[in-house]
């Protein structure tokens, strides 16, 4: 396979999710000739089946919860009536209002050629496209960015084909047909998606059972975070079954009811459901793009180097396909490196910076993390100190009825350098930003402490945790000397 002497495009991007859209935008911004190919809806999973619809659903659920708890603030309201079709309408309308940001028209105006069709690599430089409108096209790209995303993991459970199981992608169409929230809902998987949906549907009227194979929810998070989340979910009526492994499924003849068989250390048990959602993680979408033909895959995965290059340096990957973090903001972050390395990598290339990757789980209270957790620090044998601040001491949290949760900061022993932060709090995803900025700029807790924070706000918690660190590291010998000095001055 010889490298062509001429190319149709400087860069071809396959996939119009977060990584593909940003890659195409950056390439066009530096005046490269770029083509973006997408067979499905523009915006990818995030817009159509992930971040946007799930957060719209969570908002509806929070409104219902606020109505139920209004009496805590001296406002008596009746039990909210859940108009489930109205909830799903809000979800659809949220997507529709955001769609123009990711539309063919917008990216065409930005200078990107957008082709709707199925792309397939036929050699390292050539992409064949089966057009949605019919017909074929073929383009040669000097560089190619693979941004094909990921799809829900569906293990081959015995009997799974006897029930109408759902995933984070398929639940939206199914639930748009319902008059009420599902009565008995099972969520298999206690990660971020499972926890978010469990709380949301409980607040919308479902009896939810959340099942996790590990002994705790959110097994990748700090232990204290997991415990706090479990207590919050249980307090709202979510039935938690941790340490339970799914064994098999069985469904009724009309598929209106199903049974999930579980196993734990004490034996076997069953859970009956009307709807079941598999929230067992996501795997890179690799099939159907010609990757096997070019021997780009290893054990079903697409390996890349620090510059996001595959075994062919001009073929790069970004987003969920590349990993290791499956976040929309990480996909956009990687997209810059993929575009720049694809266009200019033979002149100068840039290794992706993974040093600070924040993430959040949008339950109530929210969970947000960046850097090392205490669990990770112990596993990696990294020395650390812990400083914490409990939200039940924060004025704004008290008046807002949000006085639960905490901020936990890991620092280098004896120093204010931040190694990691875990927050469980209302608006934790917003609070974490100050710590991300401080860590990125090499600023420690002393700098946060010396920054004026508006009173009364939730962000004061960031300053107060820094104050706790300062008090724990006060110079005791100097303070004793000052005590003597002041006593002498009093005469």
Coordinates of C-alpha atoms in Angstrom, one line a residue:
X1 CA 0.0 0.0 0.0
X2 CA 1.8 3.1 -1.2
X3 CA 1.1 6.5 0.1
X4 CA -0.8 8.6 -2.5
X5 CA 1.0 11.6 -4.0
X6 CA -2.2 13.7 -3.7
X7 CA -5.1 13.8 -1.3
X8 CA -8.7 14.9 -1.5
X9 CA -8.7 16.2 2.1
X10 CA -6.2 17.3 4.7
X11 CA -8.2 15.4 7.3
X12 CA -11.2 13.0 7.3
X13 CA -13.1 12.6 10.6
X14 CA -15.4 9.6 11.1
X15 CA -18.0 10.1 13.7
X16 CA -19.9 13.3 14.7
X17 CA -20.0 13.0 18.5
X18 CA -18.1 15.2 20.8
X19 CA -14.6 14.1 19.6
X20 CA -15.5 14.2 15.9
X21 CA -17.2 17.6 16.0
X22 CA -14.4 19.3 17.9
X23 CA -11.8 17.7 15.7
X24 CA -13.5 18.9 12.6
X25 CA -14.1 22.4 14.0
X26 CA -10.4 22.8 15.0
X27 CA -9.2 21.5 11.6
X28 CA -11.5 23.9 9.7
X29 CA -10.5 26.8 12.0
X30 CA -6.9 26.4 10.8
X31 CA -8.0 26.4 7.2
X32 CA -7.6 22.7 6.5
X33 CA -9.9 21.0 4.1
X34 CA -11.9 18.6 6.3
X35 CA -14.7 16.2 5.8
X36 CA -16.9 14.9 8.7
X37 CA -18.8 11.6 8.1
X38 CA -21.7 10.5 10.3
X39 CA -24.3 7.9 9.5
X40 CA -26.6 8.7 12.4
X41 CA -27.7 11.7 14.3
X42 CA -25.3 14.6 14.7
X43 CA -24.1 15.1 18.3
X44 CA -23.5 11.4 19.0
X45 CA -24.5 9.6 22.2
X46 CA -24.1 12.7 24.4
X47 CA -26.7 14.7 22.7
X48 CA -29.1 12.0 21.7
X49 CA -29.0 9.2 24.3
X50 CA -26.6 10.3 27.0
X51 CA -25.7 13.5 28.8
X52 CA -28.5 15.7 27.5
X53 CA -31.5 13.4 27.9
X54 CA -30.4 12.0 31.2
X55 CA -29.8 15.5 32.7
X56 CA -33.2 16.6 31.4
X57 CA -34.8 13.6 33.1
X58 CA -32.9 14.3 36.4
X59 CA -34.1 17.9 36.3
X60 CA -37.7 16.8 36.1
X61 CA -37.1 14.3 39.0
X62 CA -35.5 17.1 41.1
X63 CA -38.6 19.3 40.6
X64 CA -40.8 16.5 41.9
X65 CA -38.5 15.9 44.8
X66 CA -38.5 19.6 45.7
X67 CA -42.3 19.6 45.7
X68 CA -42.4 16.7 48.1
X69 CA -39.9 18.3 50.4
X70 CA -41.3 21.8 50.2
X71 CA -42.8 21.4 53.7
X72 CA -39.3 21.5 55.1
X73 CA -39.3 25.2 54.1
X74 CA -42.8 26.0 55.4
X75 CA -44.4 25.6 52.0
X76 CA -47.2 23.1 52.0
X77 CA -47.7 21.4 48.6
X78 CA -49.7 18.4 47.6
X79 CA -48.0 15.2 46.4
X80 CA -46.8 16.1 42.8
X81 CA -48.7 14.5 40.0
X82 CA -46.1 13.0 37.6
X83 CA -47.1 13.6 34.0
X84 CA -44.7 11.0 32.6
X85 CA -45.4 11.8 28.9
X86 CA -44.7 15.5 29.9
X87 CA -41.4 14.5 31.4
X88 CA -40.4 12.7 28.3
X89 CA -41.5 15.7 26.2
X90 CA -39.1 17.9 28.2
X91 CA -36.4 15.4 27.4
X92 CA -37.1 15.5 23.7
X93 CA -37.5 19.3 23.7
X94 CA -34.1 19.7 25.5
X95 CA -32.5 17.6 22.7
X96 CA -34.2 19.6 20.0
X97 CA -33.1 23.0 21.5
X98 CA -29.5 21.9 21.6
X99 CA -29.4 20.1 18.3
X100 CA -28.6 23.3 16.3
X101 CA -25.2 23.5 18.1
X102 CA -24.2 20.2 16.5
X103 CA -26.1 20.4 13.2
X104 CA -25.0 19.9 9.7
X105 CA -25.8 23.5 8.9
X106 CA -23.7 24.9 11.7
X107 CA -20.6 22.8 10.8
X108 CA -21.1 23.6 7.1
X109 CA -21.0 27.3 8.0
X110 CA -17.8 26.7 9.9
X111 CA -16.2 25.3 6.8
X112 CA -16.6 21.6 7.4
X113 CA -17.9 19.3 4.7
X114 CA -20.5 17.1 6.4
X115 CA -21.4 13.8 4.7
X116 CA -24.2 11.6 6.1
X117 CA -23.3 8.0 5.4
X118 CA -21.4 4.9 6.6
X119 CA -17.6 5.3 6.4
X120 CA -15.2 2.3 5.9
X121 CA -11.5 2.3 5.6
X122 CA -10.3 0.4 2.6
X123 CA -6.7 1.2 2.8
X124 CA -4.7 3.5 5.2
X125 CA -5.6 6.6 3.3
X126 CA -8.9 5.8 1.5
X127 CA -12.4 6.0 3.0
X128 CA -15.4 4.6 1.2
X129 CA -18.7 6.1 2.1
X130 CA -22.1 4.5 1.6
X131 CA -24.4 7.6 1.5
X132 CA -27.6 7.6 3.5
X133 CA -29.2 9.2 0.4
X134 CA -28.0 6.4 -1.8
X135 CA -24.9 5.9 -3.8
X136 CA -21.2 5.7 -2.9
X137 CA -18.3 8.2 -2.5
X138 CA -14.6 7.6 -1.9
X139 CA -12.1 10.1 -0.4
X140 CA -8.4 10.1 0.3
X141 CA -7.3 11.8 3.4
X142 CA -3.8 12.9 4.4
X143 CA -4.9 12.2 8.0
X144 CA -7.9 10.3 9.3
X145 CA -9.5 10.7 12.8
X146 CA -11.6 7.8 14.1
X147 CA -14.2 9.1 16.5
X148 CA -16.8 6.3 16.4
X149 CA -17.7 6.4 20.1
X150 CA -18.9 3.6 22.3
X151 CA -22.0 1.5 22.9
X152 CA -23.5 -0.1 25.9
X153 CA -22.0 -3.4 27.1
X154 CA -24.6 -6.2 26.9
X155 CA -23.2 -9.5 28.4
X156 CA -24.7 -12.8 27.1
X157 CA -26.8 -13.6 30.1
X158 CA -28.8 -16.8 29.7
X159 CA -32.4 -15.9 29.0
X160 CA -31.8 -12.3 28.2
X161 CA -33.5 -12.8 24.9
X162 CA -36.7 -13.6 26.7
X163 CA -37.1 -10.1 28.2
X164 CA -37.3 -6.7 26.5
X165 CA -34.2 -5.4 28.2
X166 CA -33.1 -1.7 27.8
X167 CA -29.8 0.2 27.8
X168 CA -28.9 3.8 28.2
X169 CA -29.4 4.2 24.5
X170 CA -32.8 2.4 24.0
X171 CA -34.7 3.4 27.1
X172 CA -35.6 6.8 25.7
X173 CA -37.7 5.5 22.8
X174 CA -39.3 2.8 25.0
X175 CA -40.2 5.2 27.8
X176 CA -41.6 7.8 25.4
X177 CA -44.4 5.3 24.8
X178 CA -45.4 4.9 28.5
X179 CA -48.2 6.8 30.2
X180 CA -46.5 6.4 33.6
X181 CA -43.0 5.6 34.9
X182 CA -42.4 1.9 35.0
X183 CA -43.8 0.4 38.2
X184 CA -41.1 -2.1 39.0
X185 CA -37.8 -1.1 37.5
X186 CA -34.5 -3.0 37.8
X187 CA -31.2 -1.3 37.1
X188 CA -28.3 -3.7 36.7
X189 CA -25.0 -1.9 37.4
X190 CA -24.2 0.5 40.3
X191 CA -21.9 2.9 38.4
X192 CA -22.6 6.5 37.5
X193 CA -25.4 5.7 35.0
X194 CA -27.1 3.2 37.3
X195 CA -27.1 5.6 40.3
X196 CA -28.3 8.6 38.3
X197 CA -31.2 6.7 36.7
X198 CA -32.1 4.9 40.0
X199 CA -32.6 8.1 41.9
X200 CA -34.4 9.9 39.0
X201 CA -37.0 7.1 38.4
X202 CA -37.6 6.7 42.1
X203 CA -38.5 10.3 42.3
X204 CA -40.7 9.9 39.3
X205 CA -42.7 7.1 41.0
X206 CA -40.9 3.9 40.1
X207 CA -40.1 1.2 42.6
X208 CA -36.4 0.8 41.8
X209 CA -34.0 -2.0 42.6
X210 CA -30.3 -1.2 41.9
X211 CA -28.0 -4.2 41.7
X212 CA -24.2 -4.0 41.8
X213 CA -21.8 -7.0 41.7
X214 CA -19.2 -5.2 43.8
X215 CA -19.7 -4.9 47.5
X216 CA -20.3 -1.2 47.1
X217 CA -21.8 1.3 44.7
X218 CA -19.4 3.4 42.6
X219 CA -16.5 1.0 43.2
X220 CA -14.1 3.4 41.4
X221 CA -14.8 6.2 43.9
X222 CA -13.6 7.0 47.3
X223 CA -15.1 4.6 49.9
X224 CA -16.7 7.4 51.9
X225 CA -18.3 8.7 48.7
X226 CA -19.8 5.3 47.9
X227 CA -21.2 5.1 51.4
X228 CA -22.7 8.6 51.3
X229 CA -24.3 7.9 47.9
X230 CA -25.8 4.6 49.1
X231 CA -27.4 6.2 52.2
X232 CA -28.8 9.0 50.0
X233 CA -30.4 6.5 47.5
X234 CA -31.8 4.3 50.3
X235 CA -33.3 7.3 52.1
X236 CA -35.4 7.9 49.0
X237 CA -36.6 4.4 48.6
X238 CA -34.1 2.8 46.2
X239 CA -33.6 -0.9 47.0
X240 CA -29.9 -1.6 46.9
X241 CA -28.5 -5.1 46.3
X242 CA -24.7 -4.8 46.4
X243 CA -22.5 -7.9 46.3
X244 CA -25.1 -9.5 44.0
X245 CA -24.2 -11.0 40.6
X246 CA -26.7 -11.5 37.8
X247 CA -27.0 -15.1 36.8
X248 CA -29.9 -15.3 34.3
X249 CA -33.2 -13.9 33.1
X250 CA -36.6 -15.3 32.4
X251 CA -39.6 -13.6 30.9
X252 CA -43.3 -14.1 30.7
X253 CA -44.9 -15.2 27.3
X254 CA -46.2 -11.6 26.7
X255 CA -42.8 -10.2 27.8
X256 CA -44.6 -7.8 30.2
X257 CA -42.9 -9.2 33.2
X258 CA -39.4 -10.6 33.8
X259 CA -37.4 -12.3 36.5
X260 CA -33.7 -11.7 37.2
X261 CA -31.9 -14.5 39.0
X262 CA -29.1 -13.3 41.3
X263 CA -26.4 -14.9 43.3
X264 CA -24.5 -13.6 46.4
X265 CA -22.4 -15.0 49.2
X266 CA -25.5 -16.2 51.0
X267 CA -27.1 -18.0 48.0
X268 CA -29.5 -17.2 45.2
X269 CA -32.5 -14.8 45.0
X270 CA -34.9 -13.4 42.4
X271 CA -36.1 -9.9 41.5
X272 CA -39.3 -9.4 39.4
X273 CA -39.5 -6.4 37.1
X274 CA -41.6 -4.7 34.5
X275 CA -38.6 -3.0 32.9
X276 CA -34.9 -3.7 33.3
X277 CA -32.0 -1.4 32.2
X278 CA -28.5 -2.8 31.7
X279 CA -26.1 -0.1 32.9
X280 CA -22.9 -2.2 32.8
X281 CA -20.5 0.2 31.2
X282 CA -19.7 1.0 27.6
X283 CA -17.3 -0.5 25.1
X284 CA -15.6 1.1 22.1
X285 CA -17.5 0.9 18.8
X286 CA -15.1 -0.8 16.4
X287 CA -17.1 -2.9 14.0
X288 CA -18.0 -2.0 10.5
X289 CA -15.3 0.6 9.9
X290 CA -12.7 -1.5 8.2
X291 CA -10.4 -1.5 11.2
X292 CA -9.9 -5.3 11.1
X293 CA -8.8 -5.1 7.5
X294 CA -6.0 -2.8 8.4
X295 CA -5.1 -4.8 11.4
X296 CA -5.7 -1.9 13.7
X297 CA -7.3 -3.8 16.5
X298 CA -5.8 -5.9 19.3
X299 CA -8.2 -8.1 21.3
X300 CA -11.1 -6.1 20.0
X301 CA -9.7 -2.7 21.1
X302 CA -7.9 0.1 19.2
X303 CA -4.5 0.8 20.7
X304 CA -3.1 4.3 20.4
X305 CA 0.1 5.9 21.5
X306 CA 0.5 9.0 23.7
X307 CA -0.2 11.2 20.6
X308 CA -3.5 9.3 19.8
X309 CA -1.9 7.7 16.8
X310 CA -2.6 4.1 15.7
X311 CA -0.1 1.8 14.1
X312 CA -0.4 4.1 11.1
X313 CA 0.7 7.5 12.4
X314 CA -1.6 9.4 10.2
X315 CA -4.7 7.5 11.5
X316 CA -5.6 8.8 14.9
X317 CA -8.4 8.1 17.4
X318 CA -10.2 10.3 19.9
X319 CA -13.1 10.1 22.4
X320 CA -14.7 6.9 23.8
X321 CA -13.0 4.8 21.0
X322 CA -9.6 5.8 22.3
X323 CA -10.3 5.8 26.0
X324 CA -9.2 5.6 28.7
X325 CA -11.9 8.0 30.1
X326 CA -15.4 7.9 28.6
X327 CA -16.4 11.5 29.3
X328 CA -17.7 14.1 26.8
X329 CA -15.3 16.7 28.1
X330 CA -12.4 14.2 27.7
X331 CA -13.5 13.5 24.1
X332 CA -13.4 17.3 23.4
X333 CA -10.0 17.5 25.2
X334 CA -8.5 14.6 23.0
X335 CA -10.0 16.1 19.9
X336 CA -7.6 19.1 20.0
X337 CA -4.6 16.7 20.2
X338 CA -6.0 14.4 17.4
X339 CA -6.6 17.4 15.1
X340 CA -3.3 19.1 15.7
X341 CA -1.3 15.9 15.6
X342 CA -3.1 14.8 12.4
X343 CA -2.5 18.0 10.6
X344 CA 1.0 18.9 12.0
X345 CA 2.3 15.8 13.7
X346 CA 5.1 15.3 11.2
X347 CA 6.4 18.8 12.2
X348 CA 5.6 18.8 15.9
X349 CA 3.4 16.5 17.9
X350 CA 1.8 16.8 21.3
X351 CA 1.2 14.0 23.9
X352 CA -2.2 14.1 25.5
X353 CA -2.3 15.6 29.0
X354 CA -4.2 13.2 31.3
X355 CA -2.9 14.7 34.5
X356 CA -6.1 16.3 35.6
X357 CA -9.4 14.7 34.6
X358 CA -12.4 15.8 36.6
X359 CA -15.7 13.9 36.5
X360 CA -19.1 14.1 38.2
X361 CA -22.1 12.0 39.0
X362 CA -25.3 13.9 38.8
X363 CA -27.3 12.5 41.7
X364 CA -28.4 14.4 44.7
X365 CA -26.1 15.2 46.4
X366 CA -23.8 15.4 43.4
X367 CA -20.4 13.7 43.4
X368 CA -17.3 15.3 41.8
X369 CA -13.7 14.2 41.8
X370 CA -10.3 15.1 40.4
X371 CA -6.9 13.7 40.9
X372 CA -6.2 11.0 43.4
X373 CA -8.8 9.4 45.7
X374 CA -7.8 8.0 49.0
X375 CA -8.5 4.5 47.7
X376 CA -6.1 5.1 44.7
X377 CA -3.4 6.7 46.9
X378 CA -3.4 3.6 49.1
X379 CA -3.3 1.2 46.2
X380 CA -0.4 3.1 44.6
X381 CA 1.4 3.5 48.0
X382 CA 1.5 7.3 47.6
X383 CA 2.0 9.3 50.8
X384 CA -0.8 11.8 51.5
X385 CA -2.6 13.8 54.2
X386 CA -6.4 14.2 54.3
X387 CA -8.2 17.4 55.1
X388 CA -12.0 17.5 55.1
X389 CA -14.8 19.9 55.6
X390 CA -18.4 18.8 56.3
X391 CA -21.2 20.7 54.6
X392 CA -23.4 20.7 57.7
X393 CA -21.3 23.6 58.9
X394 CA -21.8 25.8 55.9
X395 CA -24.2 28.7 56.2
X396 CA -25.5 28.5 52.6
X397 CA -26.0 24.8 52.7
X398 CA -27.9 25.1 56.0
X399 CA -30.4 27.7 54.7
X400 CA -30.8 25.8 51.4
X401 CA -31.6 22.5 53.1
X402 CA -28.5 21.0 51.5
X403 CA -26.4 20.5 54.6
X404 CA -25.1 17.0 53.8
X405 CA -21.9 15.9 52.2
X406 CA -18.3 16.9 52.5
X407 CA -15.1 18.0 50.7
X408 CA -12.1 15.8 51.1
X409 CA -8.7 17.0 49.9
X410 CA -5.6 14.9 49.6
X411 CA -2.3 16.9 49.9
X412 CA 1.4 16.1 50.0
X413 CA 2.4 15.5 53.6
X414 CA 3.3 18.7 55.3
X415 CA 2.6 20.8 52.2
X416 CA -0.5 22.4 50.7
X417 CA 0.0 20.9 47.2
X418 CA -3.2 19.3 46.2
X419 CA -3.1 15.6 45.0
X420 CA -6.8 15.0 44.7
X421 CA -10.3 16.2 45.7
X422 CA -13.5 14.4 46.3
X423 CA -16.7 16.3 46.8
X424 CA -20.2 15.2 47.8
X425 CA -22.5 18.2 47.8
X426 CA -25.2 20.1 46.1
X427 CA -23.5 21.6 43.0
X428 CA -20.4 19.5 43.5
X429 CA -19.7 19.6 39.7
X430 CA -19.5 23.4 40.0
X431 CA -17.5 23.4 43.2
X432 CA -14.8 21.2 41.9
X433 CA -13.8 23.7 39.2
X434 CA -11.8 25.8 41.6
X435 CA -9.7 22.9 42.6
X436 CA -9.1 21.8 39.0
X437 CA -7.9 25.3 38.2
X438 CA -5.7 25.4 41.2
X439 CA -4.1 22.0 40.5
X440 CA -3.6 22.9 36.8
X441 CA -1.9 26.2 37.7
X442 CA 0.2 24.6 40.5
X443 CA -1.6 26.6 43.2
X444 CA -2.0 25.1 46.7
X445 CA -4.6 25.4 49.5
X446 CA -3.0 28.6 50.8
X447 CA -3.9 30.4 47.6
X448 CA -7.5 29.2 47.8
X449 CA -7.6 30.3 51.4
X450 CA -6.4 33.8 50.5
X451 CA -9.0 34.2 47.8
X452 CA -12.2 36.2 48.7
X453 CA -15.3 34.0 48.3
X454 CA -18.7 35.6 48.3
X455 CA -20.9 35.1 51.4
X456 CA -23.1 33.2 51.6
X457 CA -22.3 30.7 48.8
X458 CA -21.6 27.0 48.5
X459 CA -18.1 27.9 47.1
X460 CA -17.1 29.1 50.6
X461 CA -16.7 25.4 51.4
X462 CA -13.6 25.4 49.3
X463 CA -12.1 28.1 51.4
X464 CA -13.1 26.5 54.6
X465 CA -11.5 23.2 53.8
X466 CA -8.3 25.2 53.0
X467 CA -8.7 26.9 56.4
X468 CA -8.9 23.5 58.1
X469 CA -5.6 22.5 56.4
X470 CA -4.0 25.8 57.6
X471 CA -5.1 25.3 61.2
X472 CA -3.8 21.7 61.2
X473 CA -0.4 23.0 60.0
X474 CA -0.1 26.1 62.2
X475 CA 3.5 26.8 63.4
X476 CA 3.0 25.7 67.0
X477 CA 6.5 26.9 68.2
X478 CA 5.9 30.3 66.6
X479 CA 2.4 30.6 68.2
X480 CA 3.8 29.8 71.6
X481 CA 6.4 32.5 71.2
X482 CA 3.8 35.0 70.1
X483 CA 1.7 34.2 73.1
X484 CA 4.7 35.1 75.3
X485 CA 5.3 38.2 73.2
X486 CA 1.7 39.5 73.6
X487 CA 1.7 38.8 77.3
X488 CA 4.9 40.8 77.7
X489 CA 3.3 43.7 75.7
X490 CA 0.3 43.7 78.1
X491 CA 2.7 44.4 80.9

